[in-house]
XYZ file of N, CA, C and O in Angstrom:
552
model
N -26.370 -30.767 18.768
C -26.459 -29.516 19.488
C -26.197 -28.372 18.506
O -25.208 -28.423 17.775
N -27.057 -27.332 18.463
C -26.654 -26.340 17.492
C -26.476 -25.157 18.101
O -26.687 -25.238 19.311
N -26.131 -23.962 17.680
C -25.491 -22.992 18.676
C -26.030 -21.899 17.573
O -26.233 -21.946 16.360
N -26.158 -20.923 18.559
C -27.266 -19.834 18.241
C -26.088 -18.773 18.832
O -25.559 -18.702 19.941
N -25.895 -17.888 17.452
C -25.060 -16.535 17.465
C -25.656 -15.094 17.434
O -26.375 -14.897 16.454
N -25.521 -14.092 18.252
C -26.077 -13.019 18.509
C -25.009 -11.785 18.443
O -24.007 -11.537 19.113
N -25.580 -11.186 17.464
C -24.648 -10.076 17.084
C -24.959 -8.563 18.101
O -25.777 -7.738 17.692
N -24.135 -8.327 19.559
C -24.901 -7.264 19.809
C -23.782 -6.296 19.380
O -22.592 -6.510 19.150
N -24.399 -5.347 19.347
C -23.045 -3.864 19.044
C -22.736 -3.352 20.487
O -23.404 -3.641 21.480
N -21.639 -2.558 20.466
C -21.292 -2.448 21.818
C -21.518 -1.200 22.196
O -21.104 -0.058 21.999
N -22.530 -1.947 22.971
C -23.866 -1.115 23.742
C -23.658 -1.469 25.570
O -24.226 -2.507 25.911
N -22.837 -0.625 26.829
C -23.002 -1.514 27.707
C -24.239 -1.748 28.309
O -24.396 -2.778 28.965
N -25.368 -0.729 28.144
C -26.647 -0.942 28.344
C -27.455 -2.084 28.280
O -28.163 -2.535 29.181
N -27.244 -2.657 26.773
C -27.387 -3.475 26.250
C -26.955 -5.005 26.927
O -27.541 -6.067 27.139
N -25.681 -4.500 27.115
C -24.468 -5.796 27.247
C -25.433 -6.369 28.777
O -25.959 -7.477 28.880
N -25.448 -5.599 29.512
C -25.863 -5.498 30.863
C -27.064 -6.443 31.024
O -27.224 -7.378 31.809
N -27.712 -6.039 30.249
C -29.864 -6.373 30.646
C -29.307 -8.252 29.679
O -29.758 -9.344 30.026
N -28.402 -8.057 28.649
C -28.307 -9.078 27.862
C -27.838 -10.401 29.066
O -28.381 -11.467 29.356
N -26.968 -9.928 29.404
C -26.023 -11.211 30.251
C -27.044 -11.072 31.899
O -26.843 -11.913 32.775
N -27.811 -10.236 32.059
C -28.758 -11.149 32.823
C -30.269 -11.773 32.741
O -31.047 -12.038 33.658
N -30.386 -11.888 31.606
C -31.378 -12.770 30.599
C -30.865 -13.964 30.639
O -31.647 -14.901 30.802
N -29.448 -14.230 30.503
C -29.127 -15.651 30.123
C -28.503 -16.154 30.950
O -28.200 -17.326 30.724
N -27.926 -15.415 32.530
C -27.197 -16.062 33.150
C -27.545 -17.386 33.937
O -26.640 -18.101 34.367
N -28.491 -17.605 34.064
C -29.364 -18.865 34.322
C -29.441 -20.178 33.383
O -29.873 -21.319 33.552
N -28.559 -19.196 31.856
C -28.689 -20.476 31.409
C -27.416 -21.063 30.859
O -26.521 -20.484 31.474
N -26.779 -22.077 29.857
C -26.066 -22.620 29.543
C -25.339 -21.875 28.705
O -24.268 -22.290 28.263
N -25.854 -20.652 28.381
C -25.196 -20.271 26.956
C -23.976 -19.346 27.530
O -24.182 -18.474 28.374
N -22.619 -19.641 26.956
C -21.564 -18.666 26.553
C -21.216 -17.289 25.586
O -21.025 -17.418 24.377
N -21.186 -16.611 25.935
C -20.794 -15.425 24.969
C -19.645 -15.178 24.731
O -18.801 -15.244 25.624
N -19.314 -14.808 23.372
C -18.370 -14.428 22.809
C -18.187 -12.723 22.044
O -19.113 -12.122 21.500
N -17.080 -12.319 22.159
C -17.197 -10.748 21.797
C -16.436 -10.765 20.791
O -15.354 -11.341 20.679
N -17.224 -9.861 19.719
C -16.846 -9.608 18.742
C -16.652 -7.923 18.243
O -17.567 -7.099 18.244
N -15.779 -7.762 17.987
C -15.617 -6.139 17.545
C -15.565 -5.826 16.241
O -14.485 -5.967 15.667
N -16.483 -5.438 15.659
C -16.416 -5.160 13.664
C -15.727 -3.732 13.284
O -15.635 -3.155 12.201
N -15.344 -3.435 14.399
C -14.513 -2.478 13.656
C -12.669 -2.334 14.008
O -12.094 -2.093 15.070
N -12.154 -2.586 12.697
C -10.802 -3.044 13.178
C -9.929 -1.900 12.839
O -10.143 -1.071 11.955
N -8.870 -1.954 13.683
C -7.816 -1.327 13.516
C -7.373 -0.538 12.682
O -6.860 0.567 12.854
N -7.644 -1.320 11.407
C -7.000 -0.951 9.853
C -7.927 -0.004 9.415
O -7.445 0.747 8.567
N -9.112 0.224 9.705
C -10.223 0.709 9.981
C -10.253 2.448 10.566
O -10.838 3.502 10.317
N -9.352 1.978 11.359
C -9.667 3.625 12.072
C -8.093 4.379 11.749
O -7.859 5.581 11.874
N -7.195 3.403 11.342
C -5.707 4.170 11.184
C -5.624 3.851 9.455
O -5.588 2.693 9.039
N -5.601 4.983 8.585
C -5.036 4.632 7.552
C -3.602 5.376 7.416
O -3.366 6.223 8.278
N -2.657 5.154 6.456
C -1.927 5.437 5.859
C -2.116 6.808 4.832
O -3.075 6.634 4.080
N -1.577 7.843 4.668
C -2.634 8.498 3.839
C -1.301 9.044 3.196
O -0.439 9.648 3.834
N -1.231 8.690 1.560
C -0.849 9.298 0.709
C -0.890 10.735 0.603
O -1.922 11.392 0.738
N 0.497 11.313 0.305
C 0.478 13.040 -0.238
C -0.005 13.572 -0.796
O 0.759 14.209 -1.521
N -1.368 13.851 -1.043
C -2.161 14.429 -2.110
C -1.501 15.250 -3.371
O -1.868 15.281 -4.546
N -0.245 15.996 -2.631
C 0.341 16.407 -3.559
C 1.456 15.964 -4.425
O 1.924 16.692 -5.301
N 1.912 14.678 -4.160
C 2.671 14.197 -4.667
C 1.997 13.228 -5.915
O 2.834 12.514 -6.466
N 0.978 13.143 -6.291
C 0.664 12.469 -7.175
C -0.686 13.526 -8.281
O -1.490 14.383 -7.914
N -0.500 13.145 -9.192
C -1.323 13.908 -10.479
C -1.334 15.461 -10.591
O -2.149 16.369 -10.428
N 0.348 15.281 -11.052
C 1.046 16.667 -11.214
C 1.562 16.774 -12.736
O 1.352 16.054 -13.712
N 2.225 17.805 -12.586
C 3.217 18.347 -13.662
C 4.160 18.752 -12.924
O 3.953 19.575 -12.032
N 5.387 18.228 -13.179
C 7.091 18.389 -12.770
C 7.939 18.243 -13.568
O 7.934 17.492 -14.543
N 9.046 19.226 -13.079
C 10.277 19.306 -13.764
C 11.127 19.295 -13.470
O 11.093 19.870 -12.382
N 12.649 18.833 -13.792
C 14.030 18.190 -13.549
C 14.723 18.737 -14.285
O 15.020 18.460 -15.447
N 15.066 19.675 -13.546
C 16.154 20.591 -13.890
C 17.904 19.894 -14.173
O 18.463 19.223 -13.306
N 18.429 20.160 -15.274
C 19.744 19.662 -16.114
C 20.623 20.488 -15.517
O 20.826 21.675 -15.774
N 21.356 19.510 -14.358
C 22.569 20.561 -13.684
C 23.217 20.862 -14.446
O 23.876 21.673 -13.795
N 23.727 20.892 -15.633
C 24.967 21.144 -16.379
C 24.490 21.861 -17.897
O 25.159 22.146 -18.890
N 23.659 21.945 -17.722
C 22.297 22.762 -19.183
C 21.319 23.804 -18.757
O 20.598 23.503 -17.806
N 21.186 24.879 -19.258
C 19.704 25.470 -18.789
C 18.770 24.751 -19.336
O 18.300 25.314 -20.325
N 18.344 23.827 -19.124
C 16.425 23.214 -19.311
C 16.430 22.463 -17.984
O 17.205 22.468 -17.028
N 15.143 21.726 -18.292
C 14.357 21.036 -17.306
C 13.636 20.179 -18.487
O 13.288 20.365 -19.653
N 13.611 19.201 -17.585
C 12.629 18.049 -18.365
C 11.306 18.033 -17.620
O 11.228 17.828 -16.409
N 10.288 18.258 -18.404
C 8.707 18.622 -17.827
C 7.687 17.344 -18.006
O 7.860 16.924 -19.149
N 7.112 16.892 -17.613
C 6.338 15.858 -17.610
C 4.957 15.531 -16.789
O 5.289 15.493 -15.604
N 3.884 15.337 -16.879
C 2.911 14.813 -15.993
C 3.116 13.489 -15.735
O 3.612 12.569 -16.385
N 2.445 13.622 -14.239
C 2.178 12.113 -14.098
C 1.087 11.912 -13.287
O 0.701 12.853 -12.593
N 0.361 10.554 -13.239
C -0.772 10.705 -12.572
C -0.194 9.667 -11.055
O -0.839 9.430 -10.033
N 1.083 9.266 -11.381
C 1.711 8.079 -10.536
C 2.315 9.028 -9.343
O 2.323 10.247 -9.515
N 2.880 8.387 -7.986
C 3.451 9.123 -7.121
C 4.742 9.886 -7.614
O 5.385 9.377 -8.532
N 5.120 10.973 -7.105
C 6.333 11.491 -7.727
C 7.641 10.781 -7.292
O 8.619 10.604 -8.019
N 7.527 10.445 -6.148
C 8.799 10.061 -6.319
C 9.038 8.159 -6.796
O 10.049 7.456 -6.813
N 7.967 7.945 -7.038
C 8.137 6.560 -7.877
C 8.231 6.919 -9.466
O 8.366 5.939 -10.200
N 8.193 7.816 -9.903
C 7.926 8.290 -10.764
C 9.784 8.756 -11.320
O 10.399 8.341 -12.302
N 10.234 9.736 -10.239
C 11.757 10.060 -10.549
C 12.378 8.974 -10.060
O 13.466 9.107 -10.622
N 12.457 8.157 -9.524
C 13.143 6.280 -8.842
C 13.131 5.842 -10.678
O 14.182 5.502 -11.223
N 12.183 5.897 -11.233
C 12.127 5.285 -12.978
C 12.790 5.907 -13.607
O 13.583 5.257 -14.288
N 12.852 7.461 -13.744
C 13.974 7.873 -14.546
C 15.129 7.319 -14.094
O 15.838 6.868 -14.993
N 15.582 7.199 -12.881
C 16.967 6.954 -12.438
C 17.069 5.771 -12.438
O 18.265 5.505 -12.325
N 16.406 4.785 -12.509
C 16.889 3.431 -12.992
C 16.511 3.229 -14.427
O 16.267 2.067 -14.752
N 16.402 4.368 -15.541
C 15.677 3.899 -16.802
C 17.129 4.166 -17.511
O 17.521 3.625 -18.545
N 17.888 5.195 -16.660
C 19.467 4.996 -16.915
C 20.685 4.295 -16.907
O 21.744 4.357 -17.532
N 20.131 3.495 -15.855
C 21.080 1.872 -16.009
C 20.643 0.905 -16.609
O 21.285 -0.080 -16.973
N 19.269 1.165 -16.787
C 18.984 -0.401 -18.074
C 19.321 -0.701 -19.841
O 18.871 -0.030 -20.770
N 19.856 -1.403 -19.900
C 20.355 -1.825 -21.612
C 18.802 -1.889 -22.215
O 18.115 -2.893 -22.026
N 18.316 -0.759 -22.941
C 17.223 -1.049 -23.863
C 16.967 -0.275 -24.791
O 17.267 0.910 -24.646
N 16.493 -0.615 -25.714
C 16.365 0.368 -27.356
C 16.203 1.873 -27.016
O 16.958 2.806 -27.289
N 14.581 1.864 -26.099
C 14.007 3.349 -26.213
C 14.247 3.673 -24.601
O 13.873 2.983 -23.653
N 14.704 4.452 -24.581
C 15.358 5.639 -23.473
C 14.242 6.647 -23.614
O 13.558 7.021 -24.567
N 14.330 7.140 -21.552
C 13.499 8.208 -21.916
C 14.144 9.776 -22.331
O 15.285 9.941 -22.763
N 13.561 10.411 -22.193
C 14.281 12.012 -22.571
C 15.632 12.412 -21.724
O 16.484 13.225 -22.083
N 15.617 11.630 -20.494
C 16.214 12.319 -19.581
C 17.382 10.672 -19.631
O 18.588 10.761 -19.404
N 17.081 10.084 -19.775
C 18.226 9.393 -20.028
C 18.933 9.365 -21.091
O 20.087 8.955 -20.973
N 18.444 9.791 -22.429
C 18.643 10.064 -23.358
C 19.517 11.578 -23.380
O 20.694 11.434 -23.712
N 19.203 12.633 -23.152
C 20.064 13.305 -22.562
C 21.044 13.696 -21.465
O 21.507 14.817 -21.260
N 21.289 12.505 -20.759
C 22.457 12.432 -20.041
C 23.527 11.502 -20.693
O 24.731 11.739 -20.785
N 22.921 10.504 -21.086
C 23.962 9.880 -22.188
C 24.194 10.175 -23.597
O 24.799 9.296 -24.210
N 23.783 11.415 -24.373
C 24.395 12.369 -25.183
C 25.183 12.877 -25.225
O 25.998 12.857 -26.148
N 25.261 13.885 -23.678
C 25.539 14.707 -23.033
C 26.797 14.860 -21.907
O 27.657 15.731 -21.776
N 26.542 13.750 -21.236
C 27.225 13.500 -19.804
C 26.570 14.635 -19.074
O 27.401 15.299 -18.456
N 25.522 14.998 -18.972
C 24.814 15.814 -17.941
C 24.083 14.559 -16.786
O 23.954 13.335 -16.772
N 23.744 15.681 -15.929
C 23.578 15.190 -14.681
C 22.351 15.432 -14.406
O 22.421 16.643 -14.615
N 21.100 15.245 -14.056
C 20.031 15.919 -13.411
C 20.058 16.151 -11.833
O 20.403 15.269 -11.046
N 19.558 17.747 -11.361
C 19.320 17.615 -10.268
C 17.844 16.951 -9.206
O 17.141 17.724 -8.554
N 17.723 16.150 -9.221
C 17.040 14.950 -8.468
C 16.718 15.256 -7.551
O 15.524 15.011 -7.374
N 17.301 15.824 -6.588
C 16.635 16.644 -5.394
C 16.255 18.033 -5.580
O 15.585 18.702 -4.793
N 16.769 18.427 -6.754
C 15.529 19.816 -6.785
C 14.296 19.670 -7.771
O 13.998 20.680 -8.408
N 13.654 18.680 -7.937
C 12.444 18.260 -8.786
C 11.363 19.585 -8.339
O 11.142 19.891 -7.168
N 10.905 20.108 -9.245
C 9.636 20.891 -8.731
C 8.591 20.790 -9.439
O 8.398 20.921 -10.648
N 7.667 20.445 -8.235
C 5.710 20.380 -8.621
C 5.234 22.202 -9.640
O 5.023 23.340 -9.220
N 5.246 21.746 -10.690
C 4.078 22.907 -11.479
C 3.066 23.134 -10.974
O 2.747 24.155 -10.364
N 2.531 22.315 -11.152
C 0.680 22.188 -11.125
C 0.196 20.527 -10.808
O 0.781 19.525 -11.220
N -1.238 20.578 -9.823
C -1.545 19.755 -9.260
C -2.837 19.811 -9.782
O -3.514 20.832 -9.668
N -3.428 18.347 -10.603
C -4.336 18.249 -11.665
C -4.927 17.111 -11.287
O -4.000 16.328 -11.083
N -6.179 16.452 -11.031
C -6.531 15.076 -11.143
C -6.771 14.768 -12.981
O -6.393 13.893 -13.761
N -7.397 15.709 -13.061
C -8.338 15.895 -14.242
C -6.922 15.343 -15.550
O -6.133 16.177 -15.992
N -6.880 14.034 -15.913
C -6.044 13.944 -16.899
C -5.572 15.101 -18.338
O -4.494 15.630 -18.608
N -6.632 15.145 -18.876
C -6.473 16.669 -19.764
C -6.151 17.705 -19.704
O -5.647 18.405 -20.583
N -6.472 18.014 -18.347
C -6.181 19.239 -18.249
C -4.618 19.229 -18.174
O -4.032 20.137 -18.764
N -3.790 18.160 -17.412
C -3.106 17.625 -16.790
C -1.971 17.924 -17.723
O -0.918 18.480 -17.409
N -2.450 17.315 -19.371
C -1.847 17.128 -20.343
C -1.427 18.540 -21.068
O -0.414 18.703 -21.749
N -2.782 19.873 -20.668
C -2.499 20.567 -21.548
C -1.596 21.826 -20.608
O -0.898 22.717 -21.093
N -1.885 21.550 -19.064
C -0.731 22.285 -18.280
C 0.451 21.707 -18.386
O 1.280 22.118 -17.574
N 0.869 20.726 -19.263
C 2.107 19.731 -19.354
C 2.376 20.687 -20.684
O 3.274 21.527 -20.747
N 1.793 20.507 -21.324
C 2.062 21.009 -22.951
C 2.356 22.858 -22.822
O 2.843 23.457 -23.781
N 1.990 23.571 -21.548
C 2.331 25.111 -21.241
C 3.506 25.155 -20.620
O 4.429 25.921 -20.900
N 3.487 24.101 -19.523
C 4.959 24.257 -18.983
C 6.035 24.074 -19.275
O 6.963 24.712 -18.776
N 6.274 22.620 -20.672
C 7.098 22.723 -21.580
C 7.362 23.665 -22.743
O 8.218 23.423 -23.593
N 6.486 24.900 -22.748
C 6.593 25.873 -24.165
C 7.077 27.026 -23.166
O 7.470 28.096 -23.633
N 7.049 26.824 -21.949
C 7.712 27.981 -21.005
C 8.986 28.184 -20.568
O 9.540 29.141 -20.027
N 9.555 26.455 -21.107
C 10.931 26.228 -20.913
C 11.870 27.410 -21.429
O 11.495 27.745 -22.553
N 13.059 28.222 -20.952
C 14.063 29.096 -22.146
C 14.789 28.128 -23.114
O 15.185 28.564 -24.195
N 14.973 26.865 -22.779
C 15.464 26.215 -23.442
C 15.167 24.793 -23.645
O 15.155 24.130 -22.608
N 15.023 24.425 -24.292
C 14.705 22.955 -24.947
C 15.492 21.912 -24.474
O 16.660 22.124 -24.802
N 15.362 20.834 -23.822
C 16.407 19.783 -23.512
C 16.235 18.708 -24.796
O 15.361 17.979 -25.265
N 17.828 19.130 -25.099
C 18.080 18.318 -26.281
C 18.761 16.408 -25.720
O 19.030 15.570 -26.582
């Protein structure tokens, strides 16, 4: 016995004239819906939270540490703050200057510069906003 599958879209017009064509005969229908859930609800990322230029201001110093990233921001500051508890050769700037230092960064006042997809450009509004600094984080 082989079984014969019919894809209708959901049409009740359709559905209607369909199931009395066949009700006379043996065949069962089954419903299928191709459009799912995941489909019509996404999740939607912060546009602005990712492929920026930001800076982290040194509670206990006038600078800020300036940086692009093309990654989410706040996965992005979660790495500085655990790049400070890990035992390893190369430290970044900001861990590197808190353990010089004993400075602190403020973490909740992070602020978005500029919002860039364009990697280069990305790099060279990175390279303005750090020459705009008053002071250099040593």
């Amino acid at each position: 016995m082989s079984h014969v599958f019919i894809l209708l879209l959901h049409s009740i017009n359709i559905l209607i004239k369909f199931i009395s064509i066949i009700k006379d005969t043996s065949t069962k229908l089954a419903f299928f819906n191709p459009n799912k859930l995941s489909s019509m609800i996404k999740v939607q990322k912060d546009p602005l939270s990712a492929n920026l230029v930001y800076k982290i201001p040194c509670n206990d110093y006038d600078a800020s540490y300036v940086e692009q990233t093309c990654r989410q921001l706040k996965t992005r500051i979660s790495e500085h703050k655990n790049d400070i508890n890990r035992k390893k050769i190369n430290h970044t700037v900001v861990t590197n200057h808190r353990t010089l230092h004993n400075h602190d960064f403020g973490w909740n006042n992070v602020q978005i510069l500029d919002v860039e997809r364009n990697y280069n450009k990305r790099l060279i509004s990175e390279m303005i906003n750090i020459k705009r600094q008053r002071t250099e984080l040593i």
